[in-house]
Amino acid sequence: RYVIGARVTAPVKHRLSGLRYQRVGRDLWTAEFRYCPQGWQRPARFVVIRRPVPEEPSAQLHLFKMEGYTYQVLVTNLRWAPLTVWRFYNDRSRAELIIRELKAAYALNKIPMQDFGGTEAFFQLVLLAYDLLSWFKRLCAPPSLQRATLQRLRRQLFLAPAHLARPQGRPTLRLAHAYPFPDLFRDTLRRIQRVKPALLNGQK
């Protein structure tokens, strides 16, 4: 059994506009067709997900756009409903992206321990760091950084060049003139200041 992303070749693109789409949610339509690409031995089932073009540019990556809609095409031998196929594919893709991020930015593939207990502790610390960063993005990051990787956050936010000054004896952090993201930094700082810690035991 398989579900894989399909390339939107010219024959596939030609079929998209003529399909009968079924609305399955808000701004979400599905359709399907059978097609035998050149070189394949038999026709396969293609599932199509159609949505309006999103305003956030990063959300448009890897999606085919046509006439105000984005199209995601999957090829599968599963007999599930198109929406179920799409959800299964996305869940698996998100898990793969998380694993890739943990390996690339959190050194998950460089476990420094030899024994099981040490390895488990290292793994739990990596997951804790990932969860903390996820909550930071959810609560404090501007919209443009909601999907940012750790590498991007380091480059644009965490490693901001600055120096600590004390005008009139008051500690003041001054960003370097060459820092290219001052508005992003200040916006994030304002969002951090608005976050209210959860109350402990219901006490203020």
PDB file of C-alpha atoms in Angstrom:
ATOM      1  CA  ARG A   1       0.000   0.000   0.000  1.00  0.00           C
ATOM      2  CA  TYR A   2       1.254   3.476  -0.779  1.00  0.00           C
ATOM      3  CA  VAL A   3       0.409   7.178  -0.920  1.00  0.00           C
ATOM      4  CA  ILE A   4       2.907   9.455  -2.642  1.00  0.00           C
ATOM      5  CA  GLY A   5       2.876  12.985  -3.986  1.00  0.00           C
ATOM      6  CA  ALA A   6       2.393  13.079  -7.749  1.00  0.00           C
ATOM      7  CA  ARG A   7       4.055  15.442 -10.194  1.00  0.00           C
ATOM      8  CA  VAL A   8       1.610  17.754 -11.927  1.00  0.00           C
ATOM      9  CA  THR A   9       2.643  16.919 -15.467  1.00  0.00           C
ATOM     10  CA  ALA A  10       0.859  18.315 -18.509  1.00  0.00           C
ATOM     11  CA  PRO A  11      -1.570  15.346 -18.783  1.00  0.00           C
ATOM     12  CA  VAL A  12      -2.405  15.585 -15.073  1.00  0.00           C
ATOM     13  CA  LYS A  13      -2.849  19.366 -15.273  1.00  0.00           C
ATOM     14  CA  HIS A  14      -5.189  18.915 -18.245  1.00  0.00           C
ATOM     15  CA  ARG A  15      -7.471  16.722 -16.119  1.00  0.00           C
ATOM     16  CA  LEU A  16      -7.674  19.022 -13.080  1.00  0.00           C
ATOM     17  CA  SER A  17     -10.090  21.595 -14.475  1.00  0.00           C
ATOM     18  CA  GLY A  18     -12.520  18.990 -15.801  1.00  0.00           C
ATOM     19  CA  LEU A  19     -12.962  16.971 -12.611  1.00  0.00           C
ATOM     20  CA  ARG A  20     -16.138  16.924 -10.537  1.00  0.00           C
ATOM     21  CA  TYR A  21     -15.063  18.216  -7.122  1.00  0.00           C
ATOM     22  CA  GLN A  22     -16.865  17.395  -3.899  1.00  0.00           C
ATOM     23  CA  ARG A  23     -16.793  19.902  -1.075  1.00  0.00           C
ATOM     24  CA  VAL A  24     -15.633  18.136   2.108  1.00  0.00           C
ATOM     25  CA  GLY A  25     -14.924  21.105   4.369  1.00  0.00           C
ATOM     26  CA  ARG A  26     -14.511  24.841   4.522  1.00  0.00           C
ATOM     27  CA  ASP A  27     -12.469  25.874   1.480  1.00  0.00           C
ATOM     28  CA  LEU A  28     -11.624  22.237   0.778  1.00  0.00           C
ATOM     29  CA  TRP A  29     -12.649  20.105  -2.209  1.00  0.00           C
ATOM     30  CA  THR A  30     -11.620  16.633  -3.339  1.00  0.00           C
ATOM     31  CA  ALA A  31     -11.777  14.692  -6.576  1.00  0.00           C
ATOM     32  CA  GLU A  32     -10.147  11.656  -8.107  1.00  0.00           C
ATOM     33  CA  PHE A  33      -9.387  10.078 -11.463  1.00  0.00           C
ATOM     34  CA  ARG A  34      -7.578   7.099 -12.920  1.00  0.00           C
ATOM     35  CA  TYR A  35      -4.633   7.627 -15.214  1.00  0.00           C
ATOM     36  CA  CYS A  36      -1.767   5.583 -16.625  1.00  0.00           C
ATOM     37  CA  PRO A  37       1.363   7.754 -16.962  1.00  0.00           C
ATOM     38  CA  GLN A  38       3.811   6.956 -19.724  1.00  0.00           C
ATOM     39  CA  GLY A  39       5.954   3.985 -18.774  1.00  0.00           C
ATOM     40  CA  TRP A  40       3.529   2.644 -16.157  1.00  0.00           C
ATOM     41  CA  GLN A  41       2.082  -0.823 -16.639  1.00  0.00           C
ATOM     42  CA  ARG A  42      -1.469  -0.047 -15.532  1.00  0.00           C
ATOM     43  CA  PRO A  43      -3.677   2.926 -14.560  1.00  0.00           C
ATOM     44  CA  ALA A  44      -3.414   4.222 -10.998  1.00  0.00           C
ATOM     45  CA  ARG A  45      -5.752   6.128  -8.729  1.00  0.00           C
ATOM     46  CA  PHE A  46      -4.997   9.854  -8.431  1.00  0.00           C
ATOM     47  CA  VAL A  47      -6.527  11.891  -5.595  1.00  0.00           C
ATOM     48  CA  VAL A  48      -6.806  15.682  -5.923  1.00  0.00           C
ATOM     49  CA  ILE A  49      -7.158  18.215  -3.110  1.00  0.00           C
ATOM     50  CA  ARG A  50      -8.248  21.721  -4.139  1.00  0.00           C
ATOM     51  CA  ARG A  51      -8.077  24.776  -1.888  1.00  0.00           C
ATOM     52  CA  PRO A  52      -8.050  28.576  -2.393  1.00  0.00           C
ATOM     53  CA  VAL A  53      -4.584  30.063  -2.797  1.00  0.00           C
ATOM     54  CA  PRO A  54      -3.401  30.944   0.766  1.00  0.00           C
ATOM     55  CA  GLU A  55      -2.279  34.471   1.584  1.00  0.00           C
ATOM     56  CA  GLU A  56       0.860  33.268   3.408  1.00  0.00           C
ATOM     57  CA  PRO A  57       3.523  32.662   0.710  1.00  0.00           C
ATOM     58  CA  SER A  58       5.249  29.902   2.701  1.00  0.00           C
ATOM     59  CA  ALA A  59       2.010  27.912   2.703  1.00  0.00           C
ATOM     60  CA  GLN A  60       2.055  27.838  -1.116  1.00  0.00           C
ATOM     61  CA  LEU A  61       5.293  25.882  -1.418  1.00  0.00           C
ATOM     62  CA  HIS A  62       5.132  22.579  -3.315  1.00  0.00           C
ATOM     63  CA  LEU A  63       1.523  23.250  -4.408  1.00  0.00           C
ATOM     64  CA  PHE A  64       0.375  23.673  -7.998  1.00  0.00           C
ATOM     65  CA  LYS A  65      -1.635  26.891  -8.516  1.00  0.00           C
ATOM     66  CA  MET A  66      -4.270  27.458 -11.189  1.00  0.00           C
ATOM     67  CA  GLU A  67      -7.199  29.891 -11.464  1.00  0.00           C
ATOM     68  CA  GLY A  68      -7.170  30.982  -7.813  1.00  0.00           C
ATOM     69  CA  TYR A  69      -6.777  27.503  -6.343  1.00  0.00           C
ATOM     70  CA  THR A  70      -3.922  25.316  -5.182  1.00  0.00           C
ATOM     71  CA  TYR A  71      -3.920  21.665  -6.129  1.00  0.00           C
ATOM     72  CA  GLN A  72      -2.241  18.801  -4.340  1.00  0.00           C
ATOM     73  CA  VAL A  73      -2.200  15.547  -6.298  1.00  0.00           C
ATOM     74  CA  LEU A  74      -1.553  12.169  -4.683  1.00  0.00           C
ATOM     75  CA  VAL A  75      -1.286   8.748  -6.260  1.00  0.00           C
ATOM     76  CA  THR A  76      -2.360   5.772  -4.170  1.00  0.00           C
ATOM     77  CA  ASN A  77      -3.598   2.218  -4.240  1.00  0.00           C
ATOM     78  CA  LEU A  78      -5.631   2.690  -1.060  1.00  0.00           C
ATOM     79  CA  ARG A  79      -9.406   2.493  -1.327  1.00  0.00           C
ATOM     80  CA  TRP A  80     -10.078   5.118   1.310  1.00  0.00           C
ATOM     81  CA  ALA A  81     -12.086   8.264   0.676  1.00  0.00           C
ATOM     82  CA  PRO A  82      -9.976  11.049  -0.886  1.00  0.00           C
ATOM     83  CA  LEU A  83     -10.085  13.157   2.287  1.00  0.00           C
ATOM     84  CA  THR A  84      -8.877  10.215   4.396  1.00  0.00           C
ATOM     85  CA  VAL A  85      -6.029   9.563   1.951  1.00  0.00           C
ATOM     86  CA  TRP A  86      -4.974  13.216   2.117  1.00  0.00           C
ATOM     87  CA  ARG A  87      -5.056  13.311   5.928  1.00  0.00           C
ATOM     88  CA  PHE A  88      -3.024  10.111   6.133  1.00  0.00           C
ATOM     89  CA  TYR A  89      -0.440  11.526   3.726  1.00  0.00           C
ATOM     90  CA  ASN A  90      -0.179  14.836   5.594  1.00  0.00           C
ATOM     91  CA  ASP A  91       0.167  13.172   9.005  1.00  0.00           C
ATOM     92  CA  ARG A  92       2.999  11.014   7.709  1.00  0.00           C
ATOM     93  CA  SER A  93       4.648  13.987   5.990  1.00  0.00           C
ATOM     94  CA  ARG A  94       4.525  16.077   9.176  1.00  0.00           C
ATOM     95  CA  ALA A  95       6.150  13.267  11.145  1.00  0.00           C
ATOM     96  CA  GLU A  96       8.904  12.976   8.535  1.00  0.00           C
ATOM     97  CA  LEU A  97       9.501  16.741   8.627  1.00  0.00           C
ATOM     98  CA  ILE A  98       9.770  16.694  12.426  1.00  0.00           C
ATOM     99  CA  ILE A  99      12.288  13.838  12.319  1.00  0.00           C
ATOM    100  CA  ARG A 100      14.295  15.679   9.661  1.00  0.00           C
ATOM    101  CA  GLU A 101      14.302  18.843  11.796  1.00  0.00           C
ATOM    102  CA  LEU A 102      15.382  16.918  14.903  1.00  0.00           C
ATOM    103  CA  LYS A 103      18.292  15.395  12.999  1.00  0.00           C
ATOM    104  CA  ALA A 104      19.397  18.597  11.284  1.00  0.00           C
ATOM    105  CA  ALA A 105      19.010  21.131  14.106  1.00  0.00           C
ATOM    106  CA  TYR A 106      18.887  19.149  17.350  1.00  0.00           C
ATOM    107  CA  ALA A 107      21.651  16.580  16.693  1.00  0.00           C
ATOM    108  CA  LEU A 108      19.303  13.640  17.092  1.00  0.00           C
ATOM    109  CA  ASN A 109      21.493  11.569  14.767  1.00  0.00           C
ATOM    110  CA  LYS A 110      24.587  12.237  16.925  1.00  0.00           C
ATOM    111  CA  ILE A 111      23.625  10.557  20.184  1.00  0.00           C
ATOM    112  CA  PRO A 112      26.648  10.897  22.507  1.00  0.00           C
ATOM    113  CA  MET A 113      25.684   8.060  24.858  1.00  0.00           C
ATOM    114  CA  GLN A 114      26.378   4.327  24.591  1.00  0.00           C
ATOM    115  CA  ASP A 115      24.026   2.938  27.230  1.00  0.00           C
ATOM    116  CA  PHE A 116      20.242   2.773  26.977  1.00  0.00           C
ATOM    117  CA  GLY A 117      19.548   5.070  29.936  1.00  0.00           C
ATOM    118  CA  GLY A 118      21.796   7.838  28.639  1.00  0.00           C
ATOM    119  CA  THR A 119      20.359   7.544  25.147  1.00  0.00           C
ATOM    120  CA  GLU A 120      16.809   7.768  26.482  1.00  0.00           C
ATOM    121  CA  ALA A 121      17.687  10.851  28.560  1.00  0.00           C
ATOM    122  CA  PHE A 122      19.310  12.519  25.537  1.00  0.00           C
ATOM    123  CA  PHE A 123      16.267  11.740  23.385  1.00  0.00           C
ATOM    124  CA  GLN A 124      13.891  13.199  25.992  1.00  0.00           C
ATOM    125  CA  LEU A 125      15.992  16.387  26.236  1.00  0.00           C
ATOM    126  CA  VAL A 126      15.902  16.783  22.459  1.00  0.00           C
ATOM    127  CA  LEU A 127      12.112  16.433  22.460  1.00  0.00           C
ATOM    128  CA  LEU A 128      11.838  18.906  25.348  1.00  0.00           C
ATOM    129  CA  ALA A 129      13.903  21.454  23.417  1.00  0.00           C
ATOM    130  CA  TYR A 130      11.737  20.925  20.334  1.00  0.00           C
ATOM    131  CA  ASP A 131       8.522  21.337  22.348  1.00  0.00           C
ATOM    132  CA  LEU A 132       9.806  24.507  24.050  1.00  0.00           C
ATOM    133  CA  LEU A 133      10.664  26.042  20.692  1.00  0.00           C
ATOM    134  CA  SER A 134       7.271  25.026  19.294  1.00  0.00           C
ATOM    135  CA  TRP A 135       5.508  26.801  22.175  1.00  0.00           C
ATOM    136  CA  PHE A 136       7.761  29.824  21.735  1.00  0.00           C
ATOM    137  CA  LYS A 137       6.720  30.085  18.085  1.00  0.00           C
ATOM    138  CA  ARG A 138       3.060  29.572  18.936  1.00  0.00           C
ATOM    139  CA  LEU A 139       2.963  32.156  21.751  1.00  0.00           C
ATOM    140  CA  CYS A 140       5.632  34.690  20.839  1.00  0.00           C
ATOM    141  CA  ALA A 141       6.686  34.510  17.208  1.00  0.00           C
ATOM    142  CA  PRO A 142       5.225  36.827  14.541  1.00  0.00           C
ATOM    143  CA  PRO A 143       3.223  35.159  11.748  1.00  0.00           C
ATOM    144  CA  SER A 144       6.240  35.122   9.434  1.00  0.00           C
ATOM    145  CA  LEU A 145       8.124  32.883  11.891  1.00  0.00           C
ATOM    146  CA  GLN A 146       5.333  30.493  12.835  1.00  0.00           C
ATOM    147  CA  ARG A 147       6.808  27.766  10.612  1.00  0.00           C
ATOM    148  CA  ALA A 148      10.444  28.755  10.952  1.00  0.00           C
ATOM    149  CA  THR A 149      13.107  26.141  11.567  1.00  0.00           C
ATOM    150  CA  LEU A 150      15.579  26.438  14.413  1.00  0.00           C
ATOM    151  CA  GLN A 151      18.295  27.449  11.924  1.00  0.00           C
ATOM    152  CA  ARG A 152      16.175  30.332  10.655  1.00  0.00           C
ATOM    153  CA  LEU A 153      15.285  31.474  14.177  1.00  0.00           C
ATOM    154  CA  ARG A 154      18.962  31.470  15.087  1.00  0.00           C
ATOM    155  CA  ARG A 155      19.856  33.488  12.006  1.00  0.00           C
ATOM    156  CA  GLN A 156      17.079  36.062  12.237  1.00  0.00           C
ATOM    157  CA  LEU A 157      16.310  36.274  15.952  1.00  0.00           C
ATOM    158  CA  PHE A 158      18.392  34.427  18.518  1.00  0.00           C
ATOM    159  CA  LEU A 159      21.837  35.506  17.285  1.00  0.00           C
ATOM    160  CA  ALA A 160      20.994  39.190  16.940  1.00  0.00           C
ATOM    161  CA  PRO A 161      24.145  41.328  17.337  1.00  0.00           C
ATOM    162  CA  ALA A 162      23.723  43.866  20.121  1.00  0.00           C
ATOM    163  CA  HIS A 163      25.525  45.475  23.035  1.00  0.00           C
ATOM    164  CA  LEU A 164      24.416  46.317  26.548  1.00  0.00           C
ATOM    165  CA  ALA A 165      24.585  50.024  27.352  1.00  0.00           C
ATOM    166  CA  ARG A 166      23.707  51.894  30.550  1.00  0.00           C
ATOM    167  CA  PRO A 167      22.441  55.369  29.666  1.00  0.00           C
ATOM    168  CA  GLN A 168      21.671  57.180  32.911  1.00  0.00           C
ATOM    169  CA  GLY A 169      22.453  53.944  34.735  1.00  0.00           C
ATOM    170  CA  ARG A 170      19.587  52.075  33.097  1.00  0.00           C
ATOM    171  CA  PRO A 171      20.498  48.776  31.347  1.00  0.00           C
ATOM    172  CA  THR A 172      19.558  49.055  27.662  1.00  0.00           C
ATOM    173  CA  LEU A 173      20.106  46.505  24.917  1.00  0.00           C
ATOM    174  CA  ARG A 174      20.950  48.210  21.630  1.00  0.00           C
ATOM    175  CA  LEU A 175      20.770  46.282  18.392  1.00  0.00           C
ATOM    176  CA  ALA A 176      23.657  46.674  15.975  1.00  0.00           C
ATOM    177  CA  HIS A 177      22.990  48.966  13.008  1.00  0.00           C
ATOM    178  CA  ALA A 178      23.927  46.139  10.635  1.00  0.00           C
ATOM    179  CA  TYR A 179      21.293  43.779  12.071  1.00  0.00           C
ATOM    180  CA  PRO A 180      18.793  43.268   9.209  1.00  0.00           C
ATOM    181  CA  PHE A 181      15.732  42.284  11.283  1.00  0.00           C
ATOM    182  CA  PRO A 182      15.175  44.984  13.948  1.00  0.00           C
ATOM    183  CA  ASP A 183      11.398  45.182  13.403  1.00  0.00           C
ATOM    184  CA  LEU A 184      11.108  41.412  13.673  1.00  0.00           C
ATOM    185  CA  PHE A 185      13.105  41.425  16.909  1.00  0.00           C
ATOM    186  CA  ARG A 186      11.025  44.207  18.492  1.00  0.00           C
ATOM    187  CA  ASP A 187       7.753  42.598  17.414  1.00  0.00           C
ATOM    188  CA  THR A 188       8.819  39.304  19.008  1.00  0.00           C
ATOM    189  CA  LEU A 189       9.891  41.086  22.184  1.00  0.00           C
ATOM    190  CA  ARG A 190       6.496  42.798  22.462  1.00  0.00           C
ATOM    191  CA  ARG A 191       4.766  39.451  22.052  1.00  0.00           C
ATOM    192  CA  ILE A 192       6.946  37.910  24.763  1.00  0.00           C
ATOM    193  CA  GLN A 193       6.038  40.716  27.142  1.00  0.00           C
ATOM    194  CA  ARG A 194       2.324  40.061  26.554  1.00  0.00           C
ATOM    195  CA  VAL A 195       2.559  36.381  27.491  1.00  0.00           C
ATOM    196  CA  LYS A 196       1.127  35.719  30.941  1.00  0.00           C
ATOM    197  CA  PRO A 197       2.457  32.670  32.817  1.00  0.00           C
ATOM    198  CA  ALA A 198      -0.168  30.102  33.707  1.00  0.00           C
ATOM    199  CA  LEU A 199      -1.531  30.476  37.211  1.00  0.00           C
ATOM    200  CA  LEU A 200      -0.319  27.873  39.671  1.00  0.00           C
ATOM    201  CA  ASN A 201      -3.067  26.166  41.657  1.00  0.00           C
ATOM    202  CA  GLY A 202      -5.490  28.907  40.618  1.00  0.00           C
ATOM    203  CA  GLN A 203      -3.654  31.523  42.703  1.00  0.00           C
ATOM    204  CA  LYS A 204      -2.838  34.975  41.389  1.00  0.00           C
TER     205      LYS A 204
END
